[in-house]
JSON list of C-alpha atoms in Angstrom, two decimals:
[
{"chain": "A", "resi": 125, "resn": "UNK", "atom": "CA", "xyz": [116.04, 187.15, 63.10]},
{"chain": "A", "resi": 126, "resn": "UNK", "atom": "CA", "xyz": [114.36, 189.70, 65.57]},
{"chain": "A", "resi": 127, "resn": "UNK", "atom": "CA", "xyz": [115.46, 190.29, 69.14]},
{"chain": "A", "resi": 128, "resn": "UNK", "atom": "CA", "xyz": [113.23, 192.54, 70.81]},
{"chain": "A", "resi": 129, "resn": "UNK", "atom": "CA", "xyz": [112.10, 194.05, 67.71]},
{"chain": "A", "resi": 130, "resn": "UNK", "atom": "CA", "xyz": [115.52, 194.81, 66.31]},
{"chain": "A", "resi": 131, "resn": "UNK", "atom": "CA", "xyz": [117.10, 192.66, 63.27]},
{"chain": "A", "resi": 132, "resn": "UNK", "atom": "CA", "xyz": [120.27, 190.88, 64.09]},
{"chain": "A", "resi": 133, "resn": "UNK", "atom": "CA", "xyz": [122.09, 192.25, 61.23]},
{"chain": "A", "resi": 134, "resn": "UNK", "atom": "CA", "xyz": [125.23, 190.25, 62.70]},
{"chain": "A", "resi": 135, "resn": "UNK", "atom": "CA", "xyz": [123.96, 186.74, 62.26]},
{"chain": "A", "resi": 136, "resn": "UNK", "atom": "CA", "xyz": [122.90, 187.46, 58.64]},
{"chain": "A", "resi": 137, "resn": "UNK", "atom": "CA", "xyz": [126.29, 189.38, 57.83]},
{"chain": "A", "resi": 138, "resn": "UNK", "atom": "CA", "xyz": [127.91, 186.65, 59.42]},
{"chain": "A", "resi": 139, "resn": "UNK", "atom": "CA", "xyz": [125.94, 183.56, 57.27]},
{"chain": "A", "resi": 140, "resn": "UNK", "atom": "CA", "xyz": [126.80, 185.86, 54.23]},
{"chain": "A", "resi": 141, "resn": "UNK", "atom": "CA", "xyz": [130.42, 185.69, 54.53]},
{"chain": "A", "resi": 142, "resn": "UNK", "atom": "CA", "xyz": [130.56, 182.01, 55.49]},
{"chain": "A", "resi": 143, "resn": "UNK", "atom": "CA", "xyz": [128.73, 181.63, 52.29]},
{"chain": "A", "resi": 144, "resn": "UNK", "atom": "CA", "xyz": [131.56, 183.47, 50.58]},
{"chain": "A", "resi": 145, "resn": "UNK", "atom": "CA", "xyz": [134.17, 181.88, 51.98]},
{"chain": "A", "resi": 146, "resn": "UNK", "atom": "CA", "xyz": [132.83, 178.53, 50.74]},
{"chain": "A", "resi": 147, "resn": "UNK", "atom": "CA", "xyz": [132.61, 179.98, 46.99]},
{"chain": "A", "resi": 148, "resn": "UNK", "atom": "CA", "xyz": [136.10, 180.97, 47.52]},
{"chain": "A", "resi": 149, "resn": "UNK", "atom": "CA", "xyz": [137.22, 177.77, 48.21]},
{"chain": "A", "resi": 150, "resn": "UNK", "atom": "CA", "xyz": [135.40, 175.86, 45.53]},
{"chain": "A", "resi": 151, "resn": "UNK", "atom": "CA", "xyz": [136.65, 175.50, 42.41]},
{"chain": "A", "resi": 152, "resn": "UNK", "atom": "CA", "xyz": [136.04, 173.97, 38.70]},
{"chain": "A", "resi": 153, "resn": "UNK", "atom": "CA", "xyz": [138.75, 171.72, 39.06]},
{"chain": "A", "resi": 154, "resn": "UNK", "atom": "CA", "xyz": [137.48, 170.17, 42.12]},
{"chain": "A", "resi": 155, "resn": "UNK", "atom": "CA", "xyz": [136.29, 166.61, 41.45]},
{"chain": "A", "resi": 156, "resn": "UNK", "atom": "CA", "xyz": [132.32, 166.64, 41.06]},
{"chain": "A", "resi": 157, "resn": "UNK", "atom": "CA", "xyz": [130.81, 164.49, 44.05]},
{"chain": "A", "resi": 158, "resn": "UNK", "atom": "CA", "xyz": [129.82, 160.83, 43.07]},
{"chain": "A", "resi": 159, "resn": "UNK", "atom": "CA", "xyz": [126.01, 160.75, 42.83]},
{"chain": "A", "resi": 160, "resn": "UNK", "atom": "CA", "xyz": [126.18, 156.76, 42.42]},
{"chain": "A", "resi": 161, "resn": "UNK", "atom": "CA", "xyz": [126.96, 153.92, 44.51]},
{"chain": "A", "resi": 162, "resn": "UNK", "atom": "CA", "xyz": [130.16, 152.83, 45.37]},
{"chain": "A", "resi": 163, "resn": "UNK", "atom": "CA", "xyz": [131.28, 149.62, 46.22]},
{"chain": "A", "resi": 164, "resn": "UNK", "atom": "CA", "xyz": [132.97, 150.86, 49.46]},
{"chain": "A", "resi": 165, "resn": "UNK", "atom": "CA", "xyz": [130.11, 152.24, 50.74]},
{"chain": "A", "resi": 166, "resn": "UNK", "atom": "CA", "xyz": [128.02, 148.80, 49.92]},
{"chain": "A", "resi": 167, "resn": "UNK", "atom": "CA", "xyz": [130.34, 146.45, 51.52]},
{"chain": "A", "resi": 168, "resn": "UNK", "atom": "CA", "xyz": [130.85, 148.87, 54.64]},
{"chain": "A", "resi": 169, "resn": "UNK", "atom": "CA", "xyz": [126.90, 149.00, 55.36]},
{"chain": "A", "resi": 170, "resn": "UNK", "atom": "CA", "xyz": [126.71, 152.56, 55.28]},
{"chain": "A", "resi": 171, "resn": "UNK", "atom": "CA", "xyz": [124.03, 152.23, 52.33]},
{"chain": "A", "resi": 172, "resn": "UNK", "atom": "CA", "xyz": [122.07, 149.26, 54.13]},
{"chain": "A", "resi": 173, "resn": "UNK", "atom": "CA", "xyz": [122.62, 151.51, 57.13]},
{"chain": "A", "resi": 174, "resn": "UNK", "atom": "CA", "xyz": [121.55, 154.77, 55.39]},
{"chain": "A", "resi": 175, "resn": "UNK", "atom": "CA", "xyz": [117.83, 152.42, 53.92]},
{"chain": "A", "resi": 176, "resn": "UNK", "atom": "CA", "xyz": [117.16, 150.93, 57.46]},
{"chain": "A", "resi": 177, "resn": "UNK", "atom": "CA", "xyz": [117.34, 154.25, 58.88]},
{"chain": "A", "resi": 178, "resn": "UNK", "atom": "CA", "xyz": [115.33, 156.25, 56.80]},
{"chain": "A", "resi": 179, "resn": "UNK", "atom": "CA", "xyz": [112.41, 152.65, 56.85]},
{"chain": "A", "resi": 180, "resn": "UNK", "atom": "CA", "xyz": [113.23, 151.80, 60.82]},
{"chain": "A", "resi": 181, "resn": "UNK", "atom": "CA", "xyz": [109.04, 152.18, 61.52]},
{"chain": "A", "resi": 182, "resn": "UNK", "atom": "CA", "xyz": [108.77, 150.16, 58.30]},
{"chain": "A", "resi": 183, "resn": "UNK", "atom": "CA", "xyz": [110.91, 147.51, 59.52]},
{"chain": "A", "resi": 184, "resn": "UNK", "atom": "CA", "xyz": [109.65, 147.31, 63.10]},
{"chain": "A", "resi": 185, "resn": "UNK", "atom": "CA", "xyz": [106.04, 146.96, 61.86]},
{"chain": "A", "resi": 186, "resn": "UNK", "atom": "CA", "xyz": [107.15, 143.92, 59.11]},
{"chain": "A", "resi": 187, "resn": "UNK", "atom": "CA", "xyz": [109.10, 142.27, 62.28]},
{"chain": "A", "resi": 188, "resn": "UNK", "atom": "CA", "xyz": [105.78, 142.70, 64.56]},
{"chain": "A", "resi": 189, "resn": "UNK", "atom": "CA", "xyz": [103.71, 141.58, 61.76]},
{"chain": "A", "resi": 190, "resn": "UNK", "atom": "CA", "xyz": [106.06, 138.53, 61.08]},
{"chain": "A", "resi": 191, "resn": "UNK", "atom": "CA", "xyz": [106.39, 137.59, 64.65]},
{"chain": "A", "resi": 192, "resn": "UNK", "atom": "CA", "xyz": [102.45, 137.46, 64.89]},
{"chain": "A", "resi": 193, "resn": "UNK", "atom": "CA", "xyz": [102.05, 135.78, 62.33]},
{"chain": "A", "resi": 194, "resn": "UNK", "atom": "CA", "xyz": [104.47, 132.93, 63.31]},
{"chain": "A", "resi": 195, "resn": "UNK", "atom": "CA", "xyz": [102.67, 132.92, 66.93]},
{"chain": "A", "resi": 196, "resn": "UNK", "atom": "CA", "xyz": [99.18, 132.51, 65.58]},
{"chain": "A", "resi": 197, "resn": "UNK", "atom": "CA", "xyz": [100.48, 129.63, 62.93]},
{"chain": "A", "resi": 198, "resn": "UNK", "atom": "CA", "xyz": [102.31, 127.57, 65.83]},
{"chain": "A", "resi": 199, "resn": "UNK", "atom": "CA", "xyz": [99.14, 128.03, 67.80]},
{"chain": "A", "resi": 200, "resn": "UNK", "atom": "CA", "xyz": [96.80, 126.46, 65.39]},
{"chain": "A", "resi": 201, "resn": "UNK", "atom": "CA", "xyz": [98.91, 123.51, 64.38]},
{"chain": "A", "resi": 202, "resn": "UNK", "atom": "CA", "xyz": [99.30, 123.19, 68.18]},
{"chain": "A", "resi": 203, "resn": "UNK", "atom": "CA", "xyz": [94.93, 123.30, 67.93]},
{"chain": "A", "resi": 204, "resn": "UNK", "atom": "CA", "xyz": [95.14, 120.73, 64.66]},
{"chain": "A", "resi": 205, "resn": "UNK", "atom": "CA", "xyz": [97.68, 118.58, 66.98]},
{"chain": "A", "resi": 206, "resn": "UNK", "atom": "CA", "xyz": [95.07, 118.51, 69.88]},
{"chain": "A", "resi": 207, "resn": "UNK", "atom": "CA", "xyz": [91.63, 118.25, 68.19]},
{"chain": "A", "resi": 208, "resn": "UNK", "atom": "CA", "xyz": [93.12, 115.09, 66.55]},
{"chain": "A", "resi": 209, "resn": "UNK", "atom": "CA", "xyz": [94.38, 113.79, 69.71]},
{"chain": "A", "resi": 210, "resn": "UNK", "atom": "CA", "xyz": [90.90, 114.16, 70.79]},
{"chain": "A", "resi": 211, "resn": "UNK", "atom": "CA", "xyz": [88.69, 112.99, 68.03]},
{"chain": "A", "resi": 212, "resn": "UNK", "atom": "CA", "xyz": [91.18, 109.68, 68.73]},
{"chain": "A", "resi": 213, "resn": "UNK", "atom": "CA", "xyz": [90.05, 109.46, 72.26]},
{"chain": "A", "resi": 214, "resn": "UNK", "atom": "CA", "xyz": [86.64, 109.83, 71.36]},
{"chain": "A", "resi": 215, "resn": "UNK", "atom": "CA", "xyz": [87.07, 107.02, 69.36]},
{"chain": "A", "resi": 216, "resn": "UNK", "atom": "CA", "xyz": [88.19, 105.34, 71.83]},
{"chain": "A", "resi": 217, "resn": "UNK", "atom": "CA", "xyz": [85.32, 106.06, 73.78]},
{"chain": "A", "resi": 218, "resn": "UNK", "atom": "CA", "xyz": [83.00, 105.19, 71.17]},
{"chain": "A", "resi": 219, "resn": "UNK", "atom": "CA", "xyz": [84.42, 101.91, 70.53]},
{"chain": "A", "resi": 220, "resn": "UNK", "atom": "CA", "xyz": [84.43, 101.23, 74.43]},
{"chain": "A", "resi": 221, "resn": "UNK", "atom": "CA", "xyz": [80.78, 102.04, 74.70]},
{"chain": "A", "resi": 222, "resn": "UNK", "atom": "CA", "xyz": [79.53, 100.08, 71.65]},
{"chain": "A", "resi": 223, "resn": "UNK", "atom": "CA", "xyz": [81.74, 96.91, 73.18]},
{"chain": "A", "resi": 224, "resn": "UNK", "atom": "CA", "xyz": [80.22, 97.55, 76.50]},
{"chain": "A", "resi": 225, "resn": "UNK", "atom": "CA", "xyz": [76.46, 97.58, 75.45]},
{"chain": "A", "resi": 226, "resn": "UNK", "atom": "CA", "xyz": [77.37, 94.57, 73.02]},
{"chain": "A", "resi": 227, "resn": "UNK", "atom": "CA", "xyz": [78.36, 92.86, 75.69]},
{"chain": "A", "resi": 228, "resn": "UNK", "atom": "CA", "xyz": [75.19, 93.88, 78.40]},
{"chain": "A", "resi": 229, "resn": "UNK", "atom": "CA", "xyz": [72.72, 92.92, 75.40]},
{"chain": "A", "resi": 230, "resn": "UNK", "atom": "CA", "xyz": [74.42, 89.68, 74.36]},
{"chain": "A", "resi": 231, "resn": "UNK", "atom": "CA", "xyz": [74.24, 88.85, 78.60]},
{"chain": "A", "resi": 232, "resn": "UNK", "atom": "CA", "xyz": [71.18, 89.98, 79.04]},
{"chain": "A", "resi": 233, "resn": "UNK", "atom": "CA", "xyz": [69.33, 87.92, 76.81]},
{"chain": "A", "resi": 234, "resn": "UNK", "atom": "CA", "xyz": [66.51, 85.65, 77.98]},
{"chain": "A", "resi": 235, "resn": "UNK", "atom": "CA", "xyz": [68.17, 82.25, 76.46]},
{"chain": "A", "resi": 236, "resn": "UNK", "atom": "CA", "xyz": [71.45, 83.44, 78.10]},
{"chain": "A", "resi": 237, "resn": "UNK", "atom": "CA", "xyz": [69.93, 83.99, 81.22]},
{"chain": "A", "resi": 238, "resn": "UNK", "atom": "CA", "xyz": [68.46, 80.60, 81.06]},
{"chain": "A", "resi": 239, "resn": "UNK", "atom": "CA", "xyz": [71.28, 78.97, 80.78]},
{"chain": "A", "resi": 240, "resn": "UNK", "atom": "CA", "xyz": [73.04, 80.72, 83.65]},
{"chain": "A", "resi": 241, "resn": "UNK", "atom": "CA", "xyz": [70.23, 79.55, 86.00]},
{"chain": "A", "resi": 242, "resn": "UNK", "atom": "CA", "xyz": [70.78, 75.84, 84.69]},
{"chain": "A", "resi": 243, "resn": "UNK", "atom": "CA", "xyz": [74.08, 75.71, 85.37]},
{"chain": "A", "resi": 244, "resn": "UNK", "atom": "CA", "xyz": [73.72, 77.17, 88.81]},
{"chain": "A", "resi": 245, "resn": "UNK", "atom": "CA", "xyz": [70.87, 74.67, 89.13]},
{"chain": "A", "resi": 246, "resn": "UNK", "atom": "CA", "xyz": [69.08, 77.23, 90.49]},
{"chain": "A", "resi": 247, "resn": "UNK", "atom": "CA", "xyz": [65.21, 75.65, 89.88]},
{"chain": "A", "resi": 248, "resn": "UNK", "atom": "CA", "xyz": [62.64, 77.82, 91.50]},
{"chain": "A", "resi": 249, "resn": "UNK", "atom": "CA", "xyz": [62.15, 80.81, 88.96]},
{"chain": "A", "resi": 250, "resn": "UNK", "atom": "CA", "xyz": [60.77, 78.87, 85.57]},
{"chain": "A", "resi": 251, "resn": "UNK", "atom": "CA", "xyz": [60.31, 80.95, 82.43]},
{"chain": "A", "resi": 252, "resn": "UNK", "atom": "CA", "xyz": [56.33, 81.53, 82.24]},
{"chain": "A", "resi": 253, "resn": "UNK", "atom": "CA", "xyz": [54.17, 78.73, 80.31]},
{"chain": "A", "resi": 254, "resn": "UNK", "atom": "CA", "xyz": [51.78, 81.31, 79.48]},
{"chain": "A", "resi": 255, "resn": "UNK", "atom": "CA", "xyz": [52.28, 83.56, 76.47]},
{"chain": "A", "resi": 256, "resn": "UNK", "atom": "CA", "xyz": [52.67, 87.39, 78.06]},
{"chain": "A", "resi": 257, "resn": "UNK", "atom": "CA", "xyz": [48.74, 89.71, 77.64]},
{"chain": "A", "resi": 258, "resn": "UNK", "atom": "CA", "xyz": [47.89, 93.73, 77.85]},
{"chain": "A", "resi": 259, "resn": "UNK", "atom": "CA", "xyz": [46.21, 94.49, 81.36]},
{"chain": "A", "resi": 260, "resn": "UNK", "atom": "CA", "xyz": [43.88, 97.33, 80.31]},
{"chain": "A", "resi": 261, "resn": "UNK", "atom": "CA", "xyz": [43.42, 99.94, 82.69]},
{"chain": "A", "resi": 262, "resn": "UNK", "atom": "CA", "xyz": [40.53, 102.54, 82.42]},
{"chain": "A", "resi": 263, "resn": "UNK", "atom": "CA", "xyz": [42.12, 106.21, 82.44]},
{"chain": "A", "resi": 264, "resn": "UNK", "atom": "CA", "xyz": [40.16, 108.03, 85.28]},
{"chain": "A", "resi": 265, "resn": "UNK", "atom": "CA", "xyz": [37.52, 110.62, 84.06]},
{"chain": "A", "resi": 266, "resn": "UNK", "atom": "CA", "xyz": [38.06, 114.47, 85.03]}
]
């Protein structure tokens, strides 16, 4: 490490004999460290703990993914749900109409009509006696 130029001889000599002490203190009979998994440290969490930390961008991104996809499959049953409800009405509508018109023909009619007038004994307007003709009408020339 440089300090105006100058090597700090200090740090390094100081890093060197921390280093020593350490190989001092180590020796073959210590116990080799446990590379596997223990059963301590999977019941306590710490290995759950130790994967969600090193994923925790991975894990927000499945949770944002989930969540949207949840939203947007509520929404278009809630769409399915409503165009049914509609195509019912319509239906509805349909049937209404074709009842209505049914119903304006069937009244409508010239024998029906007939009979109305009888029964109101309403005599002055007879049906004609003559069958109905075309009145031709010259188109005007230009």
């Amino acid at each position: 490490m440089r300090f105006w130029g100058r090597k700090d001889n200090k740090a390094a000599k100081n890093r060197e004999s921390e280093l020593q002490k350490l190989k001092n203190r180590a020796n073959e009979a210590d116990e080799a460290p446990s590379s596997g998994l223990r059963l301590r440290d999977i019941v306590g969490g710490d290995y759950l703990w130790l994967l969600a930390r090193n994923q925790i961008w991975l894990i927000v991104l499945i949770v944002v993914i989930t969540t949207a996809y949840i939203a947007v499959r509520y929404q278009c049953q809630q769409d399915a749900i409503d165009i049914s409800m509609l195509e019912k009405q319509l239906d509805d509508a349909k049937n209404t109409a074709l009842s209505s018109t049914s119903n304006l023909t069937k009244q409508s009619r010239q024998s029906n009509i007939q009979k109305m007038m009888r029964l109101q004994g309403d005599t002055t307007i007879l049906p004609s006696q003559h069958p109905a003709y075309i009145v031709e009408v010259p188109e005007p020339k230009k």
